[in-house]
Amino acid sequence: YLVFLVVTALFFTACLKDNTAPEPERLYDYLTFVHVEGPDTVTVTDTIAFSIRVTGSRACYKLEGYEGVSSGDKQYDIRAVGSYPNPVLGDTLDCIGTYVKDTIVRFTPKPAGKQVFRFYNNTTLYRADTVVVK
């Protein structure tokens, strides 16, 4: 009878595994556009290049990339995605200060016509650029 109780206890103990997801190493947040400069006109064979500067409120931010969504006919909404170390996992003393990153973002236009690129700081429109593709 005692062996049965021990085996049953071991069985139920094995079933009580912790299924919680581990803490993520980095947390994601939107960065802030502070400078966007692009062309007014390009040809269909050209690449549209925007010179961009983004900032983050913490020095340990990292630019992960750009989130682009088509929001209409030849209209695109763009946000800068950043990440920073999860403070739950350890020391974030190196996070003091501001993050600044300069990049160039390129688009290859397919059709001719006006294309609108709208750059957002989270939900607030920072700037809208219309590029005429000939």
Coordinates of C-alpha atoms in Angstrom, one line a residue:
Y1 CA 0.0 0.0 0.0
L2 CA 2.9 2.4 0.8
V3 CA 4.5 1.8 -2.6
F4 CA 1.2 2.7 -4.3
L5 CA 1.0 6.0 -2.3
V6 CA 4.6 6.9 -3.2
V7 CA 4.1 6.1 -6.9
T8 CA 0.8 8.1 -6.9
A9 CA 2.5 11.1 -5.2
L10 CA 5.4 11.0 -7.7
F11 CA 2.9 10.9 -10.6
F12 CA 1.0 13.9 -9.3
T13 CA 4.2 15.8 -8.6
A14 CA 5.4 15.3 -12.1
C15 CA 2.1 16.7 -13.4
L16 CA 2.6 19.9 -11.4
K17 CA 5.3 21.3 -13.8
D18 CA 5.5 25.1 -14.1
N19 CA 4.1 26.0 -17.4
T20 CA 4.6 29.7 -17.1
A21 CA 6.5 31.3 -20.0
P22 CA 10.0 32.6 -19.2
E23 CA 10.5 36.3 -18.9
P24 CA 11.5 37.8 -22.3
E25 CA 15.1 39.1 -22.5
R26 CA 14.0 42.3 -24.2
L27 CA 10.8 44.3 -24.2
Y28 CA 9.5 46.1 -27.3
D29 CA 8.5 49.7 -27.7
Y30 CA 8.1 52.2 -30.4
L31 CA 11.0 54.7 -31.0
T32 CA 10.4 58.4 -31.8
F33 CA 11.1 59.9 -35.2
V34 CA 13.0 63.2 -34.8
H35 CA 14.1 63.6 -38.5
V36 CA 12.8 62.2 -41.8
E37 CA 14.1 63.4 -45.1
G38 CA 13.2 61.9 -48.5
P39 CA 12.8 62.8 -52.2
D40 CA 9.9 64.6 -53.7
T41 CA 10.2 62.7 -57.1
V42 CA 11.7 59.4 -58.3
T43 CA 11.4 57.3 -61.4
V44 CA 9.9 53.8 -61.3
T45 CA 13.4 52.3 -61.7
D46 CA 14.8 54.4 -58.7
T47 CA 14.7 53.4 -55.1
I48 CA 13.0 55.8 -52.6
A49 CA 15.4 56.4 -49.8
F50 CA 14.5 58.2 -46.6
S51 CA 17.2 59.4 -44.2
I52 CA 15.8 58.8 -40.7
R53 CA 16.8 59.6 -37.1
V54 CA 15.0 57.9 -34.3
T55 CA 15.4 58.3 -30.5
G56 CA 14.5 56.4 -27.5
S57 CA 14.2 57.4 -23.9
R58 CA 16.8 54.9 -22.7
A59 CA 20.4 54.5 -23.8
C60 CA 20.1 50.7 -23.9
Y61 CA 17.4 50.8 -26.6
K62 CA 18.1 49.0 -29.9
L63 CA 16.5 49.6 -33.2
E64 CA 14.8 46.3 -34.2
G65 CA 13.4 47.6 -37.5
Y66 CA 10.5 49.4 -39.1
E67 CA 6.8 48.3 -39.0
G68 CA 5.1 49.3 -42.2
V69 CA 1.4 48.9 -43.0
S70 CA -0.5 49.7 -46.1
S71 CA -3.3 52.1 -45.0
G72 CA -4.8 52.9 -48.3
D73 CA -4.1 53.0 -52.0
K74 CA -0.3 53.8 -52.3
Q75 CA -0.3 55.0 -48.7
Y76 CA 1.9 53.5 -46.0
D77 CA 2.1 54.0 -42.2
I78 CA 5.5 53.5 -40.7
R79 CA 6.7 53.1 -37.1
A80 CA 10.2 52.5 -35.7
V81 CA 10.3 49.5 -33.4
G82 CA 12.9 49.3 -30.7
S83 CA 13.7 47.1 -27.7
Y84 CA 15.4 47.4 -24.4
P85 CA 16.6 44.9 -21.7
N86 CA 13.9 43.5 -19.4
P87 CA 14.5 45.2 -16.0
V88 CA 13.1 42.1 -14.3
L89 CA 16.1 40.1 -15.4
G90 CA 18.9 42.2 -14.1
D91 CA 20.9 45.4 -14.0
T92 CA 19.8 48.3 -16.3
L93 CA 22.2 50.9 -15.1
D94 CA 23.6 51.3 -18.6
C95 CA 20.1 52.4 -19.7
I96 CA 20.6 55.9 -18.3
G97 CA 20.6 58.5 -21.2
T98 CA 19.0 58.8 -24.6
Y99 CA 19.3 56.4 -27.6
V100 CA 19.9 58.0 -31.0
K101 CA 20.1 56.1 -34.3
D102 CA 20.5 57.3 -37.9
T103 CA 19.4 55.0 -40.7
I104 CA 18.4 55.0 -44.3
V105 CA 15.2 53.2 -45.2
R106 CA 14.7 52.2 -48.9
F107 CA 11.5 51.4 -50.8
T108 CA 11.2 50.1 -54.3
P109 CA 8.2 51.7 -56.0
K110 CA 6.2 49.4 -58.2
P111 CA 3.5 51.6 -59.8
A112 CA 3.8 55.1 -61.1
G113 CA 1.8 57.8 -59.3
K114 CA 1.8 59.5 -55.9
Q115 CA 2.8 57.5 -52.9
V116 CA 2.3 58.7 -49.4
F117 CA 4.6 57.7 -46.5
R118 CA 3.3 58.5 -43.1
F119 CA 5.7 58.3 -40.1
Y120 CA 4.2 57.8 -36.7
N121 CA 5.5 58.2 -33.2
N122 CA 3.3 55.5 -31.6
T123 CA -0.2 56.8 -32.5
T124 CA 0.8 60.4 -33.3
L125 CA 1.5 61.4 -36.9
Y126 CA 5.0 62.9 -37.0
R127 CA 5.3 63.5 -40.7
A128 CA 3.7 62.6 -44.1
D129 CA 5.8 62.7 -47.3
T130 CA 4.3 62.4 -50.7
V131 CA 6.6 61.0 -53.4
V132 CA 5.7 61.3 -57.0
V133 CA 6.9 58.2 -58.9
K134 CA 7.2 58.8 -62.7

